[in-house]
Amino acid sequence: MSETAQTPSHLALYEHELCGFCQMVRRSTQDLGVEVESRNILREPGRREELIEGGGKGMVPCLRIEYPDGRVEWLYESS
């Protein structure tokens, strides 16, 4: 299977409730019926550091996409 056709094994959205773009992304995933773990960078200690370490930036929303082969992709709203 090619990398582009591989289905993600886990999705996590780094977000917070004061972010309008985050709310828009959350609504879209719910409308599509896509299961996405919420990782709130304001309420959960360490999530912001995780985001910066993994994705390189502390901005939200950011979708962390994990594939079955262990590969991880960080997708920011402006990407």
XYZ file of C-alpha atoms in Angstrom:
79
model
C 0.000 0.000 0.000
C 1.382 3.441 -0.855
C 1.864 6.108 1.811
C -0.769 8.349 0.231
C -3.391 5.577 0.318
C -2.675 4.421 3.874
C -5.548 4.949 6.328
C -4.591 6.699 9.588
C -4.704 4.553 12.719
C -5.232 7.498 15.092
C -6.166 11.174 14.839
C -5.624 13.758 17.583
C -6.631 17.415 17.383
C -4.579 19.887 19.409
C -6.994 22.695 20.202
C -8.583 24.945 22.810
C -12.113 26.247 23.290
C -11.269 29.932 22.638
C -10.037 29.240 19.099
C -12.645 29.783 16.368
C -10.702 27.744 13.814
C -10.513 24.874 16.333
C -14.284 24.956 16.760
C -14.723 24.872 12.988
C -12.419 21.842 12.635
C -14.131 20.032 15.529
C -17.574 20.667 13.984
C -16.386 19.391 10.594
C -14.960 16.166 12.041
C -18.200 15.573 13.958
C -20.318 16.249 10.852
C -18.189 13.754 8.901
C -18.375 11.162 11.684
C -14.585 11.053 12.018
C -13.302 9.950 15.428
C -10.674 12.429 16.638
C -9.114 12.587 20.104
C -9.237 16.098 21.587
C -6.011 17.407 23.139
C -6.739 20.738 24.807
C -3.521 22.746 25.182
C -5.017 25.055 27.844
C -6.668 22.451 30.095
C -4.199 19.569 29.830
C -0.708 20.173 31.221
C 1.998 19.160 28.790
C -0.116 19.130 25.615
C 1.347 22.433 24.347
C 4.903 21.143 24.863
C 3.927 17.918 23.074
C 2.603 19.984 20.171
C 5.751 22.104 19.904
C 8.056 19.105 20.227
C 6.209 17.042 17.645
C 4.923 19.626 15.196
C 7.453 22.409 15.627
C 4.909 25.140 16.446
C 2.576 25.878 19.348
C -0.354 27.087 17.247
C -3.758 25.448 17.045
C -5.636 23.820 15.490
C -3.193 21.080 14.610
C -4.150 17.573 13.597
C -1.709 14.808 14.545
C -2.126 11.945 12.090
C -0.633 8.591 13.054
C -0.364 5.772 10.512
C -0.169 2.007 11.156
C 3.494 1.968 10.093
C 4.338 4.409 12.931
C 4.733 7.450 10.706
C 3.300 10.669 12.179
C 2.196 13.751 10.267
C 1.370 17.130 11.852
C -1.180 19.166 9.905
C -1.677 22.797 10.910
C -4.744 24.816 9.890
C -2.668 26.990 7.575
C -0.818 24.045 5.965
